[in-house]
Amino acid sequence: MHFFKNVYQYKTGNKVQSKTVDSDMEGDPKSYFYQINDVISQNKKYYLAQGTSILSSGLSSHYVQVFSIENDGTLNDNAQLIKTQTGIKNQLRYEVDLTASSNRNNEIRNYKIEYDKKNKIISIPLILDDSKVTSKKIRYQFKGKYFEKL
């Protein structure tokens, strides 16, 4: 298990601000962000941060989380921009278990989140109930207001 601490740094006007993120859960490993993209929805800029948590040598959690900077200069780490069957969400998240029996003889090439900037499409792998990571992708495209499943 890898433990990470995050400091968000952002600029509002001429001022650089930062925010640390602490967990209330003891032993929570947190995650690290490795890519940030932006999109404009209803004249407001949102940031899509792709992150990973390393839970063990074979288990990891992957997600894309939405952020925004509010008019008062605060960072909103709960901005909601992803439309799912269960409502408007702040993130898409899934776990990959490379040690699951369904993945032991499965050559898994790419199980990370992909973002196509040009077409504004988030792609995540389809993972079956038995934890098998497939080569199929679930895709969400930005439709002007929200990311919606294709």
Coordinates of N, CA and C in Angstrom, one line a residue:
M1 N 0.8 -1.2 0.0 CA 0.0 0.0 0.0 C 0.9 1.2 0.0
H2 N 0.5 2.2 -0.8 CA 1.3 3.5 -0.9 C 0.4 4.6 -0.3
F3 N 1.0 5.4 0.5 CA 0.3 6.5 1.2 C 0.7 7.8 0.5
F4 N -0.3 8.6 0.2 CA 0.0 9.9 -0.5 C -0.7 11.0 0.3
K5 N -0.2 12.2 0.2 CA -0.8 13.4 0.7 C -0.9 14.4 -0.5
N6 N -2.0 15.0 -0.6 CA -2.2 15.9 -1.7 C -2.3 17.4 -1.2
V7 N -1.7 18.2 -2.0 CA -1.8 19.7 -1.8 C -2.3 20.2 -3.2
Y8 N -3.4 20.8 -3.2 CA -4.0 21.4 -4.4 C -3.5 22.9 -4.4
Q9 N -2.9 23.3 -5.5 CA -2.4 24.6 -5.7 C -3.1 25.2 -6.9
Y10 N -3.7 26.4 -6.8 CA -4.4 27.0 -7.9 C -4.3 28.5 -7.8
K11 N -4.6 29.2 -8.9 CA -4.5 30.6 -8.9 C -5.8 31.3 -9.2
T12 N -6.2 32.3 -8.4 CA -7.4 33.1 -8.6 C -7.0 34.5 -8.6
G13 N -7.2 35.1 -9.8 CA -6.7 36.5 -10.0 C -5.2 36.5 -10.0
N14 N -4.6 37.3 -9.1 CA -3.2 37.4 -9.0 C -2.7 36.6 -7.8
K15 N -3.6 35.9 -7.1 CA -3.2 35.2 -5.9 C -3.1 33.7 -6.1
V16 N -2.0 33.1 -5.6 CA -1.8 31.6 -5.6 C -2.3 31.1 -4.3
Q17 N -3.2 30.1 -4.3 CA -3.7 29.5 -3.1 C -3.4 28.0 -3.1
S18 N -3.5 27.5 -1.9 CA -3.3 26.0 -1.8 C -4.3 25.5 -0.7
K19 N -4.6 24.2 -0.9 CA -5.5 23.5 0.0 C -4.9 22.1 0.2
T20 N -4.8 21.6 1.4 CA -4.4 20.3 1.7 C -5.7 19.4 1.9
V21 N -5.5 18.2 1.6 CA -6.7 17.3 1.7 C -6.3 16.2 2.7
D22 N -7.1 16.2 3.8 CA -6.8 15.2 4.8 C -8.0 14.2 4.9
S23 N -7.8 13.0 5.2 CA -8.8 12.0 5.3 C -9.2 11.8 6.8
D24 N -10.5 11.6 7.0 CA -10.9 11.3 8.4 C -10.7 9.9 8.7
M25 N -10.4 9.0 7.7 CA -10.2 7.6 8.0 C -8.8 7.3 8.3
E26 N -8.6 6.6 9.4 CA -7.2 6.1 9.8 C -6.7 5.1 8.8
G27 N -5.5 5.2 8.3 CA -5.0 4.3 7.3 C -5.4 4.5 5.9
D28 N -6.1 5.5 5.6 CA -6.6 5.8 4.2 C -5.4 6.2 3.4
P29 N -5.0 5.4 2.4 CA -3.8 5.7 1.6 C -3.9 6.9 0.7
K30 N -5.1 7.5 0.5 CA -5.3 8.6 -0.5 C -4.9 8.2 -1.9
S31 N -4.5 9.1 -2.7 CA -4.2 8.8 -4.1 C -3.3 9.9 -4.6
Y32 N -2.9 9.7 -5.8 CA -2.1 10.8 -6.5 C -2.8 11.1 -7.8
F33 N -2.7 12.4 -8.2 CA -3.2 12.8 -9.5 C -2.1 12.9 -10.5
Y34 N -2.4 12.4 -11.7 CA -1.3 12.3 -12.7 C -1.7 13.1 -14.0
Q35 N -2.9 13.6 -14.1 CA -3.3 14.4 -15.3 C -4.5 15.2 -14.9
I36 N -4.5 16.5 -15.4 CA -5.6 17.4 -15.2 C -5.9 18.0 -16.6
N37 N -7.2 18.0 -16.9 CA -7.7 18.6 -18.1 C -8.9 19.5 -17.7
D38 N -9.2 20.5 -18.6 CA -10.3 21.4 -18.2 C -11.4 21.4 -19.3
V39 N -12.6 21.8 -18.9 CA -13.7 21.9 -19.8 C -14.6 23.0 -19.3
I40 N -15.2 23.7 -20.2 CA -16.1 24.8 -19.9 C -17.6 24.3 -20.0
S41 N -18.3 24.5 -18.9 CA -19.8 24.2 -18.9 C -20.5 25.4 -18.3
Q42 N -21.5 25.9 -19.1 CA -22.3 27.0 -18.7 C -21.4 28.2 -18.2
N43 N -20.4 28.5 -19.0 CA -19.5 29.7 -18.8 C -18.7 29.5 -17.5
K44 N -18.5 28.3 -17.0 CA -17.6 28.0 -15.9 C -16.6 27.0 -16.2
K45 N -15.4 27.2 -15.8 CA -14.3 26.2 -16.0 C -14.3 25.1 -14.9
Y46 N -14.3 23.9 -15.4 CA -14.1 22.7 -14.5 C -12.9 22.0 -14.8
Y47 N -12.3 21.3 -13.8 CA -11.1 20.6 -14.0 C -11.3 19.1 -13.8
L48 N -10.8 18.3 -14.7 CA -11.0 16.8 -14.6 C -9.6 16.3 -14.1
A49 N -9.5 15.8 -12.9 CA -8.3 15.3 -12.4 C -8.3 13.7 -12.4
Q50 N -7.3 13.1 -13.0 CA -7.3 11.7 -13.1 C -6.3 11.2 -12.0
G51 N -6.8 10.2 -11.2 CA -6.0 9.8 -10.0 C -6.0 8.3 -9.8
T52 N -5.0 7.9 -9.0 CA -4.9 6.5 -8.7 C -4.5 6.3 -7.3
S53 N -5.1 5.2 -6.7 CA -4.7 4.8 -5.3 C -4.1 3.4 -5.5
I54 N -2.9 3.2 -4.8 CA -2.3 1.9 -4.9 C -2.6 1.2 -3.5
L55 N -3.4 0.2 -3.6 CA -3.9 -0.4 -2.4 C -3.0 -1.7 -2.0
S56 N -2.5 -2.3 -3.0 CA -1.5 -3.4 -2.8 C -0.8 -3.6 -4.1
S57 N 0.1 -4.6 -4.2 CA 0.8 -4.9 -5.4 C -0.1 -5.3 -6.6
G58 N -1.3 -5.8 -6.3 CA -2.2 -6.2 -7.3 C -3.5 -5.4 -7.4
L59 N -3.8 -4.6 -6.4 CA -5.1 -3.9 -6.2 C -4.9 -2.4 -6.3
S60 N -5.6 -1.8 -7.2 CA -5.5 -0.3 -7.3 C -6.9 0.2 -7.6
S61 N -7.1 1.5 -7.3 CA -8.3 2.2 -7.6 C -8.0 3.4 -8.5
H62 N -8.9 3.6 -9.5 CA -8.7 4.6 -10.5 C -9.9 5.5 -10.6
Y63 N -9.7 6.8 -10.8 CA -10.8 7.6 -10.9 C -10.5 8.9 -11.6
V64 N -11.6 9.6 -12.0 CA -11.6 10.9 -12.5 C -12.5 11.7 -11.6
Q65 N -12.0 12.8 -11.1 CA -12.8 13.7 -10.2 C -12.8 15.1 -10.7
V66 N -14.0 15.7 -10.5 CA -14.3 17.1 -11.0 C -14.0 18.1 -9.9
F67 N -13.3 19.2 -10.3 CA -13.0 20.3 -9.4 C -13.5 21.6 -10.2
S68 N -13.7 22.6 -9.4 CA -13.9 24.0 -9.9 C -13.4 25.0 -8.9
I69 N -13.2 26.2 -9.4 CA -12.8 27.3 -8.5 C -14.0 28.2 -8.5
E70 N -14.5 28.4 -7.3 CA -15.7 29.2 -7.1 C -15.4 30.7 -7.2
N71 N -16.5 31.5 -7.3 CA -16.3 33.0 -7.4 C -15.6 33.6 -6.3
D72 N -15.7 33.0 -5.1 CA -15.0 33.6 -3.9 C -13.6 33.1 -3.8
G73 N -13.1 32.3 -4.8 CA -11.7 31.9 -4.9 C -11.5 30.6 -4.2
T74 N -12.5 29.9 -3.6 CA -12.3 28.6 -3.0 C -12.3 27.5 -4.0
L75 N -11.6 26.4 -3.7 CA -11.6 25.2 -4.5 C -12.7 24.3 -4.1
N76 N -13.5 24.0 -5.1 CA -14.7 23.1 -4.9 C -14.2 21.7 -5.4
D77 N -13.9 20.8 -4.5 CA -13.5 19.4 -4.8 C -14.7 18.5 -4.9
N78 N -15.9 19.1 -4.9 CA -17.1 18.3 -5.1 C -18.0 18.8 -6.2
A79 N -17.4 19.4 -7.2 CA -18.1 19.9 -8.4 C -18.7 18.7 -9.1
Q80 N -20.0 18.8 -9.6 CA -20.6 17.7 -10.2 C -20.9 18.0 -11.7
L81 N -20.3 17.1 -12.5 CA -20.4 17.3 -14.0 C -20.6 16.0 -14.8
I82 N -20.7 14.9 -14.1 CA -20.8 13.6 -14.7 C -22.2 13.0 -14.5
K83 N -23.0 12.9 -15.6 CA -24.4 12.4 -15.5 C -24.4 10.9 -15.6
T84 N -24.8 10.2 -14.6 CA -24.9 8.7 -14.6 C -26.4 8.3 -14.4
Q85 N -26.6 7.0 -14.4 CA -28.0 6.5 -14.2 C -28.5 6.8 -12.9
T86 N -27.6 7.0 -11.9 CA -28.1 7.3 -10.5 C -28.0 8.8 -10.2
G87 N -27.7 9.7 -11.1 CA -27.7 11.1 -10.9 C -26.4 11.8 -11.3
I88 N -26.3 13.1 -11.0 CA -25.1 13.9 -11.4 C -24.0 13.6 -10.3
K89 N -22.9 13.2 -10.8 CA -21.8 12.8 -9.9 C -20.6 13.7 -10.0
N90 N -19.7 13.6 -9.0 CA -18.4 14.3 -8.9 C -17.3 13.5 -9.5
Q91 N -17.5 12.1 -9.6 CA -16.4 11.3 -10.0 C -16.9 10.0 -10.6
L92 N -16.0 9.4 -11.4 CA -16.1 8.0 -11.8 C -15.0 7.3 -11.2
R93 N -15.3 6.1 -10.6 CA -14.2 5.3 -9.9 C -14.4 3.9 -10.1
Y94 N -13.3 3.1 -10.2 CA -13.4 1.7 -10.3 C -12.1 1.1 -9.7
E95 N -12.2 -0.2 -9.3 CA -11.0 -0.9 -8.8 C -10.5 -2.0 -9.8
V96 N -9.2 -2.2 -9.8 CA -8.6 -3.2 -10.6 C -7.9 -4.2 -9.7
D97 N -8.3 -5.5 -9.7 CA -7.6 -6.5 -8.9 C -6.9 -7.4 -9.9
L98 N -5.6 -7.2 -10.0 CA -4.8 -8.1 -10.9 C -4.6 -9.5 -10.4
T99 N -4.9 -9.7 -9.1 CA -4.7 -11.0 -8.5 C -6.0 -11.8 -8.5
A100 N -7.1 -11.3 -9.0 CA -8.3 -12.0 -9.1 C -8.1 -13.2 -10.1
S101 N -8.7 -14.3 -9.8 CA -8.5 -15.5 -10.6 C -8.9 -15.2 -12.1
S102 N -9.9 -14.3 -12.3 CA -10.3 -14.0 -13.7 C -9.3 -13.2 -14.4
N103 N -8.3 -12.6 -13.7 CA -7.3 -11.8 -14.4 C -5.9 -12.5 -14.4
R104 N -5.8 -13.7 -13.8 CA -4.5 -14.4 -13.7 C -3.9 -14.7 -15.1
N105 N -4.7 -15.2 -16.0 CA -4.2 -15.6 -17.4 C -4.7 -14.6 -18.4
N106 N -5.1 -13.4 -17.9 CA -5.7 -12.4 -18.8 C -4.6 -11.3 -19.0
E107 N -4.2 -11.1 -20.2 CA -3.1 -10.1 -20.5 C -3.8 -8.8 -20.5
I108 N -3.6 -8.0 -19.4 CA -4.3 -6.7 -19.3 C -3.3 -5.7 -19.7
R109 N -3.6 -5.0 -20.8 CA -2.7 -4.0 -21.3 C -3.0 -2.6 -20.8
N110 N -4.3 -2.2 -20.8 CA -4.6 -0.8 -20.4 C -5.8 -0.8 -19.6
Y111 N -5.7 -0.5 -18.3 CA -6.8 -0.4 -17.4 C -6.9 1.0 -16.8
K112 N -6.2 1.9 -17.3 CA -6.3 3.3 -16.8 C -7.3 4.1 -17.5
I113 N -7.7 5.2 -16.9 CA -8.7 6.1 -17.5 C -8.0 6.9 -18.6
E114 N -8.7 7.1 -19.7 CA -8.2 7.8 -20.8 C -9.1 9.0 -21.0
Y115 N -8.5 10.1 -21.4 CA -9.3 11.3 -21.7 C -8.9 11.8 -23.1
D116 N -9.9 11.9 -24.0 CA -9.7 12.4 -25.4 C -10.1 13.9 -25.3
K117 N -9.0 14.8 -25.3 CA -9.3 16.2 -25.2 C -10.1 16.8 -26.4
K118 N -9.7 16.3 -27.5 CA -10.4 16.9 -28.7 C -11.9 16.6 -28.7
N119 N -12.3 15.3 -28.4 CA -13.7 15.0 -28.5 C -14.3 15.0 -27.1
K120 N -13.6 15.3 -26.1 CA -14.1 15.4 -24.7 C -14.8 14.2 -24.3
I121 N -14.0 13.1 -24.4 CA -14.5 11.7 -24.0 C -13.7 11.1 -22.9
I122 N -14.3 10.7 -21.8 CA -13.7 10.0 -20.7 C -13.9 8.5 -21.0
S123 N -12.9 7.7 -21.0 CA -13.0 6.2 -21.2 C -12.5 5.5 -20.0
I124 N -13.3 4.5 -19.5 CA -12.9 3.7 -18.4 C -13.1 2.2 -18.9
P125 N -12.3 1.3 -18.4 CA -12.5 -0.1 -18.8 C -13.8 -0.7 -18.2
L126 N -14.3 -1.6 -19.0 CA -15.4 -2.4 -18.5 C -14.9 -3.5 -17.7
I127 N -15.3 -3.6 -16.4 CA -14.8 -4.6 -15.5 C -16.1 -5.5 -15.1
L128 N -15.9 -6.8 -15.3 CA -17.1 -7.7 -15.1 C -17.2 -8.0 -13.6
D129 N -18.3 -8.6 -13.2 CA -18.6 -8.9 -11.8 C -17.5 -9.8 -11.1
D130 N -16.9 -10.6 -11.9 CA -15.8 -11.5 -11.4 C -14.5 -10.8 -11.3
S131 N -14.4 -9.5 -11.5 CA -13.3 -8.6 -11.5 C -12.4 -8.6 -12.7
K132 N -12.9 -9.4 -13.8 CA -12.1 -9.5 -15.0 C -12.1 -8.1 -15.7
V133 N -10.9 -7.7 -16.0 CA -10.8 -6.4 -16.8 C -10.9 -6.8 -18.3
T134 N -11.8 -6.1 -19.0 CA -12.0 -6.4 -20.4 C -11.3 -5.3 -21.2
S135 N -11.2 -5.6 -22.5 CA -10.7 -4.6 -23.4 C -11.7 -3.6 -23.9
K136 N -13.0 -3.8 -23.5 CA -14.1 -2.9 -23.8 C -14.0 -1.7 -22.9
K137 N -14.5 -0.6 -23.4 CA -14.5 0.7 -22.7 C -15.9 1.2 -22.5
I138 N -16.1 1.9 -21.3 CA -17.3 2.6 -21.1 C -16.9 4.1 -21.3
R139 N -17.7 4.8 -22.1 CA -17.3 6.1 -22.5 C -18.4 7.2 -22.1
Y140 N -17.9 8.3 -21.6 CA -18.7 9.4 -21.3 C -18.2 10.6 -22.1
Q141 N -19.1 11.3 -22.8 CA -18.7 12.4 -23.6 C -19.4 13.7 -23.1
F142 N -18.7 14.8 -23.2 CA -19.2 16.1 -22.7 C -20.2 16.6 -23.8
K143 N -21.4 16.8 -23.3 CA -22.5 17.2 -24.3 C -22.9 18.7 -24.1
G144 N -22.0 19.5 -23.6 CA -22.3 20.9 -23.4 C -22.6 21.3 -22.0
K145 N -23.2 20.4 -21.2 CA -23.5 20.7 -19.8 C -22.9 19.7 -18.9
Y146 N -23.0 18.4 -19.3 CA -22.5 17.3 -18.5 C -21.8 16.3 -19.4
F147 N -21.0 15.4 -18.8 CA -20.5 14.2 -19.4 C -21.6 13.2 -19.3
E148 N -21.9 12.6 -20.5 CA -23.0 11.6 -20.5 C -22.5 10.4 -21.2
K149 N -23.0 9.2 -20.7 CA -22.6 7.9 -21.2 C -23.1 7.8 -22.7
L150 N -22.1 7.3 -23.5 CA -22.4 7.1 -24.9 C -23.0 5.7 -25.1

